[in-house]
mmCIF file of C-alpha atoms in Angstrom:
data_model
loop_
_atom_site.group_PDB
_atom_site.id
_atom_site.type_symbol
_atom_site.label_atom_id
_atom_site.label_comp_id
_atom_site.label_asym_id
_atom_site.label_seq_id
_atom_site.Cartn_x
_atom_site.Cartn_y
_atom_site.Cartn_z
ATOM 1 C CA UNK A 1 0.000 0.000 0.000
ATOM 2 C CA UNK A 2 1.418 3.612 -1.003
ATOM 3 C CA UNK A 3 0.707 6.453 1.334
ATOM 4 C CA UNK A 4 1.259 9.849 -0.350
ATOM 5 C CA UNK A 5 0.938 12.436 2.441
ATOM 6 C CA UNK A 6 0.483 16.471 1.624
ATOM 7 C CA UNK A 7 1.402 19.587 3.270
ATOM 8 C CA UNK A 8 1.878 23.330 2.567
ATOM 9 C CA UNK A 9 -1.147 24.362 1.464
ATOM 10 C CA UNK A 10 -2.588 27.163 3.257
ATOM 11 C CA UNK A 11 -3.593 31.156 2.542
ATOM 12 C CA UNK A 12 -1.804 33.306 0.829
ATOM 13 C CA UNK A 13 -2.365 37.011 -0.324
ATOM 14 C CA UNK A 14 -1.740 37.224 -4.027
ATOM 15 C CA UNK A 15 1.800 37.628 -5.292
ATOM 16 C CA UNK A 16 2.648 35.373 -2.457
ATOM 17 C CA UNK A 17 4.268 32.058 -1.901
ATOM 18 C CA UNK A 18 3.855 28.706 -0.173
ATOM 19 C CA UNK A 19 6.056 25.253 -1.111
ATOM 20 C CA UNK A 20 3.631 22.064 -1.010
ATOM 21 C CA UNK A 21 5.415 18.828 -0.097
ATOM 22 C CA UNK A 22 4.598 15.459 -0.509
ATOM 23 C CA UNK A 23 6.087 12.082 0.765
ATOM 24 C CA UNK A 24 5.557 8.576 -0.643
ATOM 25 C CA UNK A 25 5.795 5.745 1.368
ATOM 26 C CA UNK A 26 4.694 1.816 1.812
ATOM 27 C CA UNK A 27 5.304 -0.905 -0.747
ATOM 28 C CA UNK A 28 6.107 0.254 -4.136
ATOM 29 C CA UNK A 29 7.981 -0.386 -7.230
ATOM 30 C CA UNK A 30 10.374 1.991 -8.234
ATOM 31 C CA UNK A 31 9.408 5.468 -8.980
ATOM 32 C CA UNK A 32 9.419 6.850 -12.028
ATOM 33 C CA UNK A 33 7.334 10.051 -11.938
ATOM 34 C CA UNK A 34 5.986 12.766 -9.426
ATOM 35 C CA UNK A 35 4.029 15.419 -9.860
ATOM 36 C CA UNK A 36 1.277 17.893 -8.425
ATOM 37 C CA UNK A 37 -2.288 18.309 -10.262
ATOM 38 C CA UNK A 38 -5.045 20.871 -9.516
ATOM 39 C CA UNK A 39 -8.756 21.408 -9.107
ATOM 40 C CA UNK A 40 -10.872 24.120 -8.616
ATOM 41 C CA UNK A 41 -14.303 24.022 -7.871
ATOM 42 C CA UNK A 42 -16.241 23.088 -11.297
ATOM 43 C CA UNK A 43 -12.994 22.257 -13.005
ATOM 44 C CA UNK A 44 -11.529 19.362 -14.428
ATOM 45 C CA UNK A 45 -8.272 18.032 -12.193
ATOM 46 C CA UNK A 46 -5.275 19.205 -14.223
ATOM 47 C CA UNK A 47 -1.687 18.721 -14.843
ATOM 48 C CA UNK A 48 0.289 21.961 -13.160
ATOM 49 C CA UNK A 49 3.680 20.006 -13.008
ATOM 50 C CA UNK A 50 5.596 17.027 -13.000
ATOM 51 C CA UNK A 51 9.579 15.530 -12.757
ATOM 52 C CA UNK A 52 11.032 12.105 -13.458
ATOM 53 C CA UNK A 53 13.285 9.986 -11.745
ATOM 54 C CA UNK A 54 15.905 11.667 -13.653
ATOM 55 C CA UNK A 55 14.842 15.109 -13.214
ATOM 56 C CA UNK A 56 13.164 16.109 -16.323
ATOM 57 C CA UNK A 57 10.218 18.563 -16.155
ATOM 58 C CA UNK A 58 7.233 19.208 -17.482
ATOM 59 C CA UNK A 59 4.921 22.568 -16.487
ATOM 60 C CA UNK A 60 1.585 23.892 -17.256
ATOM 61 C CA UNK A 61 1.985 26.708 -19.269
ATOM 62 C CA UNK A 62 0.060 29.203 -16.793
ATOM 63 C CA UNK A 63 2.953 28.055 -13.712
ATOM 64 C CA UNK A 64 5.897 28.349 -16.126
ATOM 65 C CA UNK A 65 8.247 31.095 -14.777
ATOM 66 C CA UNK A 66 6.344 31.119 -11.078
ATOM 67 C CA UNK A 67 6.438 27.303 -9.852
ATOM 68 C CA UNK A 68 9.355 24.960 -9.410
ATOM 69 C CA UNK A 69 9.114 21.458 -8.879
ATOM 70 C CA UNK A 70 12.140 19.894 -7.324
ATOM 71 C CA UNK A 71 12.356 16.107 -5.953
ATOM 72 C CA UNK A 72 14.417 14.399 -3.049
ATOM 73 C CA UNK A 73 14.893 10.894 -4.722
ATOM 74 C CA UNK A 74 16.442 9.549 -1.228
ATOM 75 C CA UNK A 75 13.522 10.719 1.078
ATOM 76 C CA UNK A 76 10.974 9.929 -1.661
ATOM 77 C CA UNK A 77 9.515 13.543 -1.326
ATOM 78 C CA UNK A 78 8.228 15.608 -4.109
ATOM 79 C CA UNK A 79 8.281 19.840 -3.175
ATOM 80 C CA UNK A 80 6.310 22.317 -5.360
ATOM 81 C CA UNK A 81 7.532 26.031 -4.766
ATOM 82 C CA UNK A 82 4.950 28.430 -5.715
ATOM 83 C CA UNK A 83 5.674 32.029 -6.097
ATOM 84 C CA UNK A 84 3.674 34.958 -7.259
ATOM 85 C CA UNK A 85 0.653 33.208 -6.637
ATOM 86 C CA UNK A 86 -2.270 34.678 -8.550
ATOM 87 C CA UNK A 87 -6.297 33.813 -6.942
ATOM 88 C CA UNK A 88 -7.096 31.643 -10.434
ATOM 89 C CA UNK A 89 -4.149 29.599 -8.925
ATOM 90 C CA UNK A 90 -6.333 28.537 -5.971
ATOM 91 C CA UNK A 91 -7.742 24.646 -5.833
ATOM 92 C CA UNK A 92 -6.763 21.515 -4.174
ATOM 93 C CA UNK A 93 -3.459 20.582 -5.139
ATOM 94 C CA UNK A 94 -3.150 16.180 -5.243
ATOM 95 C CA UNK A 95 -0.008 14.929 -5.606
ATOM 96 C CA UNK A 96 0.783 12.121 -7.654
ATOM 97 C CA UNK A 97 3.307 8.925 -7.872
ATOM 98 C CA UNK A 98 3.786 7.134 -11.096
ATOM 99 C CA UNK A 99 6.184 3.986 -10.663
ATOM 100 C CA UNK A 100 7.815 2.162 -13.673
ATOM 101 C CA UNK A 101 4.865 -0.255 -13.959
ATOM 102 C CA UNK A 102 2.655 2.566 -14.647
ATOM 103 C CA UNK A 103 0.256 2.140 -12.013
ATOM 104 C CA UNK A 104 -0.661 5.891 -10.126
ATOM 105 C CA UNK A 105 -1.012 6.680 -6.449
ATOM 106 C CA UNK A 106 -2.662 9.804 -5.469
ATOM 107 C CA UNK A 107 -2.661 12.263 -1.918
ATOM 108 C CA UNK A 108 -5.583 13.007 -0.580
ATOM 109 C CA UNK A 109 -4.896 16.864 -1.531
ATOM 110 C CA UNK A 110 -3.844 19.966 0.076
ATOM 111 C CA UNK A 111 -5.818 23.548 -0.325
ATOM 112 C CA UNK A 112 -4.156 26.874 -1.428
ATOM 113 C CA UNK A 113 -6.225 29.509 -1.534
ATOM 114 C CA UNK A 114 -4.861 32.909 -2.659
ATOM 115 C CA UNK A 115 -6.914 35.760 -1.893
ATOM 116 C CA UNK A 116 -6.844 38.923 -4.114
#
């Protein structure tokens, strides 16, 4: 069983920052990808940004240039630093594990909300 566990999240005034974490643990296969999706009320869950086990990227265009995901491969911990948050950026934020079999464990989700 994989346990993904959240933190971070919080409230932040606009053009402010927070840095979500997340930490895997429990029985799992290696790990290929993490990453952090979004969803706002009303929305569909989306992609904001993810890193492989060899530290390639991938960002949703509207977090390039503001959020950096970084990984600790050794503690199994996935950070998200978010800066100059804007209020559309506010939703639950999930993180997600991806191991080399493909299979996908999600958090339970953490809540930024950025007020204007």
């Amino acid at each position: 069983q994989v346990q993904l566990v959240e933190s971070g999240g919080g409230l932040v005034q606009a053009g402010g920052s927070l840095r979500l974490s997340c930490v895997a643990s429990g029985s799992m296969f290696s790990i290929n990808i993490m990453g952090w999706h979004r969803q706002a009320p009303g929305t569909q869950r989306e992609l904001v940004a993810a890193i492989t086990s060899g530290g390639s990227t991938n960002y949703a265009d509207s977090v390039k240039g503001r959020f950096t995901i970084s990984r600790d491969n050794a503690k199994n911990t996935v950070y998200l630093q978010m800066n100059s948050l804007k209020p559309e950026d506010a939703a639950v934020y999930y993180c997600l594990l991806e191991d080399k079999l493909g299979f996908r464990y999600w958090g339970q989700g953490t809540q930024v909300t950025v007020s204007s």
